[in-house]
PDB file of C-alpha atoms in Angstrom:
ATOM      1  CA  UNK A   1       0.000   0.000   0.000  1.00  0.00           C
ATOM      2  CA  UNK A   2       1.537   3.363  -1.010  1.00  0.00           C
ATOM      3  CA  UNK A   3       2.450   5.773   1.737  1.00  0.00           C
ATOM      4  CA  UNK A   4      -0.099   8.518   2.248  1.00  0.00           C
ATOM      5  CA  UNK A   5       1.210  11.878   1.058  1.00  0.00           C
ATOM      6  CA  UNK A   6       1.527  14.596   3.683  1.00  0.00           C
ATOM      7  CA  UNK A   7       1.495  18.349   3.131  1.00  0.00           C
ATOM      8  CA  UNK A   8       4.355  19.480   5.377  1.00  0.00           C
ATOM      9  CA  UNK A   9       3.388  23.182   5.228  1.00  0.00           C
ATOM     10  CA  UNK A  10      -0.256  22.628   6.092  1.00  0.00           C
ATOM     11  CA  UNK A  11      -1.182  25.174   8.758  1.00  0.00           C
ATOM     12  CA  UNK A  12      -3.159  22.693  10.825  1.00  0.00           C
ATOM     13  CA  UNK A  13       0.026  20.643  11.424  1.00  0.00           C
ATOM     14  CA  UNK A  14       1.608  23.637  13.205  1.00  0.00           C
ATOM     15  CA  UNK A  15       5.123  22.582  12.210  1.00  0.00           C
ATOM     16  CA  UNK A  16       8.078  24.717  11.145  1.00  0.00           C
ATOM     17  CA  UNK A  17       9.881  23.234   8.130  1.00  0.00           C
ATOM     18  CA  UNK A  18      12.988  23.873   6.050  1.00  0.00           C
ATOM     19  CA  UNK A  19      11.426  26.268   3.586  1.00  0.00           C
ATOM     20  CA  UNK A  20      11.255  29.979   2.747  1.00  0.00           C
ATOM     21  CA  UNK A  21       7.489  29.673   2.434  1.00  0.00           C
ATOM     22  CA  UNK A  22       5.662  32.523   4.243  1.00  0.00           C
ATOM     23  CA  UNK A  23       3.616  29.925   6.117  1.00  0.00           C
ATOM     24  CA  UNK A  24       6.769  29.106   8.029  1.00  0.00           C
ATOM     25  CA  UNK A  25       7.046  32.668   9.289  1.00  0.00           C
ATOM     26  CA  UNK A  26       3.388  32.573  10.292  1.00  0.00           C
ATOM     27  CA  UNK A  27       3.953  29.342  12.209  1.00  0.00           C
ATOM     28  CA  UNK A  28       7.087  30.743  13.836  1.00  0.00           C
ATOM     29  CA  UNK A  29       5.278  33.881  14.998  1.00  0.00           C
ATOM     30  CA  UNK A  30       2.450  31.913  16.615  1.00  0.00           C
ATOM     31  CA  UNK A  31       4.479  28.939  17.844  1.00  0.00           C
ATOM     32  CA  UNK A  32       4.106  27.970  21.494  1.00  0.00           C
ATOM     33  CA  UNK A  33       6.512  25.417  22.914  1.00  0.00           C
ATOM     34  CA  UNK A  34       3.962  23.983  25.313  1.00  0.00           C
ATOM     35  CA  UNK A  35       0.213  23.756  25.462  1.00  0.00           C
ATOM     36  CA  UNK A  36      -1.620  24.236  28.732  1.00  0.00           C
ATOM     37  CA  UNK A  37      -3.458  20.964  28.097  1.00  0.00           C
ATOM     38  CA  UNK A  38      -0.153  19.075  28.136  1.00  0.00           C
ATOM     39  CA  UNK A  39       0.559  18.453  31.804  1.00  0.00           C
ATOM     40  CA  UNK A  40       2.622  15.257  31.984  1.00  0.00           C
ATOM     41  CA  UNK A  41       6.342  14.950  31.269  1.00  0.00           C
ATOM     42  CA  UNK A  42       5.678  12.370  28.560  1.00  0.00           C
ATOM     43  CA  UNK A  43       3.350  14.806  26.743  1.00  0.00           C
ATOM     44  CA  UNK A  44       6.042  17.483  26.807  1.00  0.00           C
ATOM     45  CA  UNK A  45       8.656  15.034  25.512  1.00  0.00           C
ATOM     46  CA  UNK A  46       6.374  13.798  22.737  1.00  0.00           C
ATOM     47  CA  UNK A  47       5.617  17.350  21.594  1.00  0.00           C
ATOM     48  CA  UNK A  48       9.316  18.229  21.639  1.00  0.00           C
ATOM     49  CA  UNK A  49      10.059  15.137  19.549  1.00  0.00           C
ATOM     50  CA  UNK A  50       7.303  15.984  17.058  1.00  0.00           C
ATOM     51  CA  UNK A  51       8.234  19.653  16.659  1.00  0.00           C
ATOM     52  CA  UNK A  52      12.003  19.207  16.423  1.00  0.00           C
ATOM     53  CA  UNK A  53      11.690  16.317  13.989  1.00  0.00           C
ATOM     54  CA  UNK A  54       9.262  18.349  11.886  1.00  0.00           C
ATOM     55  CA  UNK A  55      12.004  20.907  11.372  1.00  0.00           C
ATOM     56  CA  UNK A  56      15.180  18.830  11.360  1.00  0.00           C
ATOM     57  CA  UNK A  57      14.287  15.701   9.412  1.00  0.00           C
ATOM     58  CA  UNK A  58      11.806  16.920   6.767  1.00  0.00           C
ATOM     59  CA  UNK A  59       9.439  13.955   6.455  1.00  0.00           C
ATOM     60  CA  UNK A  60      11.977  11.233   7.086  1.00  0.00           C
ATOM     61  CA  UNK A  61      10.265   8.171   8.536  1.00  0.00           C
ATOM     62  CA  UNK A  62      10.767   7.071  12.129  1.00  0.00           C
ATOM     63  CA  UNK A  63      12.603   3.958  10.964  1.00  0.00           C
ATOM     64  CA  UNK A  64      15.026   6.003   8.847  1.00  0.00           C
ATOM     65  CA  UNK A  65      15.676   8.397  11.712  1.00  0.00           C
ATOM     66  CA  UNK A  66      16.338   5.623  14.216  1.00  0.00           C
ATOM     67  CA  UNK A  67      19.026   4.205  11.933  1.00  0.00           C
ATOM     68  CA  UNK A  68      20.856   7.540  12.189  1.00  0.00           C
ATOM     69  CA  UNK A  69      20.093   8.418  15.802  1.00  0.00           C
ATOM     70  CA  UNK A  70      23.121   8.235  18.092  1.00  0.00           C
ATOM     71  CA  UNK A  71      22.535   8.203  21.836  1.00  0.00           C
ATOM     72  CA  UNK A  72      26.180   9.185  22.477  1.00  0.00           C
ATOM     73  CA  UNK A  73      26.178  12.973  22.570  1.00  0.00           C
ATOM     74  CA  UNK A  74      29.488  14.869  22.186  1.00  0.00           C
ATOM     75  CA  UNK A  75      31.266  15.865  25.386  1.00  0.00           C
ATOM     76  CA  UNK A  76      32.027  19.449  26.308  1.00  0.00           C
ATOM     77  CA  UNK A  77      35.575  20.713  25.870  1.00  0.00           C
ATOM     78  CA  UNK A  78      35.912  22.950  28.912  1.00  0.00           C
ATOM     79  CA  UNK A  79      38.880  23.910  31.055  1.00  0.00           C
ATOM     80  CA  UNK A  80      38.937  22.757  34.651  1.00  0.00           C
ATOM     81  CA  UNK A  81      37.410  25.421  36.866  1.00  0.00           C
ATOM     82  CA  UNK A  82      35.732  27.224  33.958  1.00  0.00           C
ATOM     83  CA  UNK A  83      32.360  28.770  34.792  1.00  0.00           C
ATOM     84  CA  UNK A  84      31.222  29.353  31.192  1.00  0.00           C
ATOM     85  CA  UNK A  85      27.848  27.793  30.504  1.00  0.00           C
ATOM     86  CA  UNK A  86      27.593  25.678  27.366  1.00  0.00           C
ATOM     87  CA  UNK A  87      24.298  25.008  25.639  1.00  0.00           C
ATOM     88  CA  UNK A  88      22.713  21.647  26.316  1.00  0.00           C
ATOM     89  CA  UNK A  89      24.495  19.143  24.061  1.00  0.00           C
ATOM     90  CA  UNK A  90      21.139  17.469  23.371  1.00  0.00           C
ATOM     91  CA  UNK A  91      20.671  20.229  20.791  1.00  0.00           C
ATOM     92  CA  UNK A  92      23.182  18.288  18.661  1.00  0.00           C
ATOM     93  CA  UNK A  93      21.049  15.147  18.440  1.00  0.00           C
ATOM     94  CA  UNK A  94      20.172  16.148  14.860  1.00  0.00           C
ATOM     95  CA  UNK A  95      23.754  17.126  13.934  1.00  0.00           C
ATOM     96  CA  UNK A  96      24.140  14.042  11.732  1.00  0.00           C
ATOM     97  CA  UNK A  97      21.353  15.365   9.483  1.00  0.00           C
ATOM     98  CA  UNK A  98      23.471  18.384   8.566  1.00  0.00           C
ATOM     99  CA  UNK A  99      25.767  16.068   6.598  1.00  0.00           C
ATOM    100  CA  UNK A 100      22.974  15.207   4.165  1.00  0.00           C
ATOM    101  CA  UNK A 101      23.391  16.604   0.671  1.00  0.00           C
ATOM    102  CA  UNK A 102      19.911  18.137   0.549  1.00  0.00           C
ATOM    103  CA  UNK A 103      20.377  19.861   3.921  1.00  0.00           C
ATOM    104  CA  UNK A 104      23.677  21.399   2.795  1.00  0.00           C
ATOM    105  CA  UNK A 105      22.056  22.919  -0.296  1.00  0.00           C
ATOM    106  CA  UNK A 106      19.341  24.519   1.835  1.00  0.00           C
ATOM    107  CA  UNK A 107      21.768  25.827   4.469  1.00  0.00           C
ATOM    108  CA  UNK A 108      23.891  27.302   1.643  1.00  0.00           C
ATOM    109  CA  UNK A 109      20.882  29.257   0.253  1.00  0.00           C
ATOM    110  CA  UNK A 110      21.040  27.599  -3.153  1.00  0.00           C
ATOM    111  CA  UNK A 111      17.423  26.444  -2.873  1.00  0.00           C
ATOM    112  CA  UNK A 112      14.259  27.750  -1.213  1.00  0.00           C
ATOM    113  CA  UNK A 113      13.242  24.479   0.439  1.00  0.00           C
ATOM    114  CA  UNK A 114      14.509  21.034   1.305  1.00  0.00           C
ATOM    115  CA  UNK A 115      12.193  19.578  -1.337  1.00  0.00           C
ATOM    116  CA  UNK A 116      13.650  21.801  -4.046  1.00  0.00           C
ATOM    117  CA  UNK A 117      17.097  20.601  -2.987  1.00  0.00           C
ATOM    118  CA  UNK A 118      16.057  16.980  -3.470  1.00  0.00           C
ATOM    119  CA  UNK A 119      14.589  17.789  -6.868  1.00  0.00           C
ATOM    120  CA  UNK A 120      17.693  19.400  -8.344  1.00  0.00           C
ATOM    121  CA  UNK A 121      19.905  16.621  -6.930  1.00  0.00           C
ATOM    122  CA  UNK A 122      17.795  13.936  -8.605  1.00  0.00           C
ATOM    123  CA  UNK A 123      17.835  15.972 -11.818  1.00  0.00           C
ATOM    124  CA  UNK A 124      21.652  15.795 -11.879  1.00  0.00           C
ATOM    125  CA  UNK A 125      22.282  19.483 -11.162  1.00  0.00           C
ATOM    126  CA  UNK A 126      24.617  18.842  -8.223  1.00  0.00           C
ATOM    127  CA  UNK A 127      28.188  17.552  -8.099  1.00  0.00           C
ATOM    128  CA  UNK A 128      30.009  16.015  -5.144  1.00  0.00           C
ATOM    129  CA  UNK A 129      33.793  16.310  -5.353  1.00  0.00           C
ATOM    130  CA  UNK A 130      33.541  16.984  -9.088  1.00  0.00           C
ATOM    131  CA  UNK A 131      31.205  14.075  -9.934  1.00  0.00           C
ATOM    132  CA  UNK A 132      27.474  14.252 -10.571  1.00  0.00           C
ATOM    133  CA  UNK A 133      25.557  12.876  -7.595  1.00  0.00           C
ATOM    134  CA  UNK A 134      21.861  11.954  -7.478  1.00  0.00           C
ATOM    135  CA  UNK A 135      21.289  10.792  -3.894  1.00  0.00           C
ATOM    136  CA  UNK A 136      19.808  13.519  -1.639  1.00  0.00           C
ATOM    137  CA  UNK A 137      20.146  11.442   1.541  1.00  0.00           C
ATOM    138  CA  UNK A 138      23.890  10.877   1.121  1.00  0.00           C
ATOM    139  CA  UNK A 139      25.871  12.073   4.133  1.00  0.00           C
ATOM    140  CA  UNK A 140      29.088  13.794   3.119  1.00  0.00           C
ATOM    141  CA  UNK A 141      32.472  13.607   4.832  1.00  0.00           C
ATOM    142  CA  UNK A 142      34.533  16.447   6.282  1.00  0.00           C
ATOM    143  CA  UNK A 143      36.170  18.378   3.456  1.00  0.00           C
ATOM    144  CA  UNK A 144      33.767  17.273   0.718  1.00  0.00           C
ATOM    145  CA  UNK A 145      32.950  19.892  -1.927  1.00  0.00           C
ATOM    146  CA  UNK A 146      29.384  20.304  -3.193  1.00  0.00           C
ATOM    147  CA  UNK A 147      28.818  22.314  -6.382  1.00  0.00           C
ATOM    148  CA  UNK A 148      25.491  23.358  -7.918  1.00  0.00           C
ATOM    149  CA  UNK A 149      24.646  24.277 -11.498  1.00  0.00           C
ATOM    150  CA  UNK A 150      24.273  28.105 -11.342  1.00  0.00           C
ATOM    151  CA  UNK A 151      21.126  27.986 -13.459  1.00  0.00           C
ATOM    152  CA  UNK A 152      19.493  25.830 -10.779  1.00  0.00           C
ATOM    153  CA  UNK A 153      20.204  28.273  -7.937  1.00  0.00           C
ATOM    154  CA  UNK A 154      16.915  29.848  -6.902  1.00  0.00           C
ATOM    155  CA  UNK A 155      18.334  33.376  -6.517  1.00  0.00           C
ATOM    156  CA  UNK A 156      20.141  33.469  -9.878  1.00  0.00           C
ATOM    157  CA  UNK A 157      18.195  34.424 -13.012  1.00  0.00           C
ATOM    158  CA  UNK A 158      19.074  35.034 -16.645  1.00  0.00           C
ATOM    159  CA  UNK A 159      19.121  38.789 -17.427  1.00  0.00           C
ATOM    160  CA  UNK A 160      16.658  40.263 -19.882  1.00  0.00           C
ATOM    161  CA  UNK A 161      19.423  41.476 -22.208  1.00  0.00           C
ATOM    162  CA  UNK A 162      20.458  37.889 -22.950  1.00  0.00           C
ATOM    163  CA  UNK A 163      23.961  38.107 -21.472  1.00  0.00           C
ATOM    164  CA  UNK A 164      25.556  34.963 -20.058  1.00  0.00           C
ATOM    165  CA  UNK A 165      26.206  36.364 -16.586  1.00  0.00           C
ATOM    166  CA  UNK A 166      23.358  35.570 -14.205  1.00  0.00           C
ATOM    167  CA  UNK A 167      21.771  38.226 -12.009  1.00  0.00           C
ATOM    168  CA  UNK A 168      21.018  37.898  -8.316  1.00  0.00           C
ATOM    169  CA  UNK A 169      17.288  38.233  -7.649  1.00  0.00           C
ATOM    170  CA  UNK A 170      16.154  38.122  -4.034  1.00  0.00           C
ATOM    171  CA  UNK A 171      13.186  35.922  -3.217  1.00  0.00           C
ATOM    172  CA  UNK A 172      10.201  36.883  -1.052  1.00  0.00           C
ATOM    173  CA  UNK A 173      10.495  35.962   2.631  1.00  0.00           C
ATOM    174  CA  UNK A 174      14.070  34.668   2.308  1.00  0.00           C
ATOM    175  CA  UNK A 175      15.682  37.175   4.685  1.00  0.00           C
ATOM    176  CA  UNK A 176      14.985  35.300   7.978  1.00  0.00           C
ATOM    177  CA  UNK A 177      16.853  32.270   6.592  1.00  0.00           C
ATOM    178  CA  UNK A 178      19.901  34.139   5.272  1.00  0.00           C
ATOM    179  CA  UNK A 179      22.461  33.015   7.830  1.00  0.00           C
ATOM    180  CA  UNK A 180      25.422  30.705   7.348  1.00  0.00           C
ATOM    181  CA  UNK A 181      26.409  28.020   9.879  1.00  0.00           C
ATOM    182  CA  UNK A 182      30.061  27.981  10.916  1.00  0.00           C
ATOM    183  CA  UNK A 183      30.535  24.401   9.710  1.00  0.00           C
ATOM    184  CA  UNK A 184      29.951  25.385   6.057  1.00  0.00           C
ATOM    185  CA  UNK A 185      32.234  27.385   3.777  1.00  0.00           C
ATOM    186  CA  UNK A 186      30.172  28.755   0.894  1.00  0.00           C
ATOM    187  CA  UNK A 187      31.512  30.387  -2.264  1.00  0.00           C
ATOM    188  CA  UNK A 188      28.688  32.137  -4.106  1.00  0.00           C
ATOM    189  CA  UNK A 189      30.933  33.010  -7.059  1.00  0.00           C
ATOM    190  CA  UNK A 190      31.322  29.324  -7.924  1.00  0.00           C
ATOM    191  CA  UNK A 191      28.032  28.126  -6.342  1.00  0.00           C
ATOM    192  CA  UNK A 192      29.896  25.634  -4.189  1.00  0.00           C
ATOM    193  CA  UNK A 193      30.100  24.652  -0.530  1.00  0.00           C
ATOM    194  CA  UNK A 194      32.744  22.875   1.539  1.00  0.00           C
ATOM    195  CA  UNK A 195      31.481  20.852   4.493  1.00  0.00           C
ATOM    196  CA  UNK A 196      34.023  21.483   7.243  1.00  0.00           C
ATOM    197  CA  UNK A 197      32.702  19.459  10.211  1.00  0.00           C
ATOM    198  CA  UNK A 198      29.612  18.665  12.243  1.00  0.00           C
ATOM    199  CA  UNK A 199      28.010  21.401  14.384  1.00  0.00           C
ATOM    200  CA  UNK A 200      29.415  22.109  17.848  1.00  0.00           C
ATOM    201  CA  UNK A 201      28.308  23.899  21.001  1.00  0.00           C
ATOM    202  CA  UNK A 202      29.974  27.001  22.388  1.00  0.00           C
ATOM    203  CA  UNK A 203      29.448  28.935  25.612  1.00  0.00           C
ATOM    204  CA  UNK A 204      25.931  30.300  25.434  1.00  0.00           C
ATOM    205  CA  UNK A 205      25.149  29.030  21.925  1.00  0.00           C
ATOM    206  CA  UNK A 206      24.963  26.073  19.581  1.00  0.00           C
ATOM    207  CA  UNK A 207      25.962  26.032  15.907  1.00  0.00           C
ATOM    208  CA  UNK A 208      23.025  23.866  14.847  1.00  0.00           C
ATOM    209  CA  UNK A 209      20.374  26.188  13.318  1.00  0.00           C
ATOM    210  CA  UNK A 210      17.007  25.640  14.958  1.00  0.00           C
ATOM    211  CA  UNK A 211      13.932  27.673  15.910  1.00  0.00           C
ATOM    212  CA  UNK A 212      13.796  25.716  19.178  1.00  0.00           C
ATOM    213  CA  UNK A 213      15.989  26.216  22.280  1.00  0.00           C
ATOM    214  CA  UNK A 214      18.500  23.538  23.375  1.00  0.00           C
ATOM    215  CA  UNK A 215      16.430  22.549  26.412  1.00  0.00           C
ATOM    216  CA  UNK A 216      13.511  21.756  24.083  1.00  0.00           C
ATOM    217  CA  UNK A 217      15.804  19.425  22.129  1.00  0.00           C
ATOM    218  CA  UNK A 218      16.769  17.805  25.413  1.00  0.00           C
ATOM    219  CA  UNK A 219      13.157  16.735  25.910  1.00  0.00           C
ATOM    220  CA  UNK A 220      13.126  15.128  22.460  1.00  0.00           C
ATOM    221  CA  UNK A 221      16.387  13.328  23.227  1.00  0.00           C
ATOM    222  CA  UNK A 222      14.984  12.083  26.526  1.00  0.00           C
ATOM    223  CA  UNK A 223      11.892  10.798  24.702  1.00  0.00           C
ATOM    224  CA  UNK A 224      14.000   8.402  22.620  1.00  0.00           C
ATOM    225  CA  UNK A 225      16.133   7.360  25.548  1.00  0.00           C
ATOM    226  CA  UNK A 226      13.160   6.738  27.803  1.00  0.00           C
ATOM    227  CA  UNK A 227      11.280   4.777  25.156  1.00  0.00           C
ATOM    228  CA  UNK A 228      14.309   2.576  24.594  1.00  0.00           C
ATOM    229  CA  UNK A 229      14.536   3.488  20.920  1.00  0.00           C
ATOM    230  CA  UNK A 230      18.189   4.430  20.804  1.00  0.00           C
ATOM    231  CA  UNK A 231      20.064   2.450  18.179  1.00  0.00           C
ATOM    232  CA  UNK A 232      23.722   1.625  18.342  1.00  0.00           C
TER     233      UNK A 232
END
């Protein structure tokens, strides 16, 4: 039986997704981390799992996510006697997703949504280390170079005068997403990105982009640990 299609940007789902769609901004403005009807710890953990997965895994099935989930969170690199407060490392539970080819294209601003990223990858518009690559779910290694066909970049358009040089054309509602994570090195002149490493935490912040605070991620992490769903 075919899997039922789901509209990820449907307002009734109340989920924030990887997209420049204005519905995302509407959801972000009205988003409440907790509902007054949710009183038990399990209800809070389940909601945290649902909301964070809605943003970080973009319709990946539970089975696919569990194959990638790692219950061993990175340790903090802090000097003895230091009083600096690091963000909760549970915010890095989705760090492995940032290695995916489709996620890198979205974080680099070459596409307006995670689904557009998957489309241009399948259509052979993306190269990995100089070779055409057609697998959106592939997780790259440190130092890998991802290049995109300039004509497939959402913000580059052919000029009206017919010249070969493409013009930059800003897209509606893209400004809130125009930030670059520290683990990516993007060259917009060549439409390429170098994946440097996985996200880290620093005193008072985490490199993993998310509309949710680290403590909210910690509830999602505890959900999987408590349910015994961690996979080695």
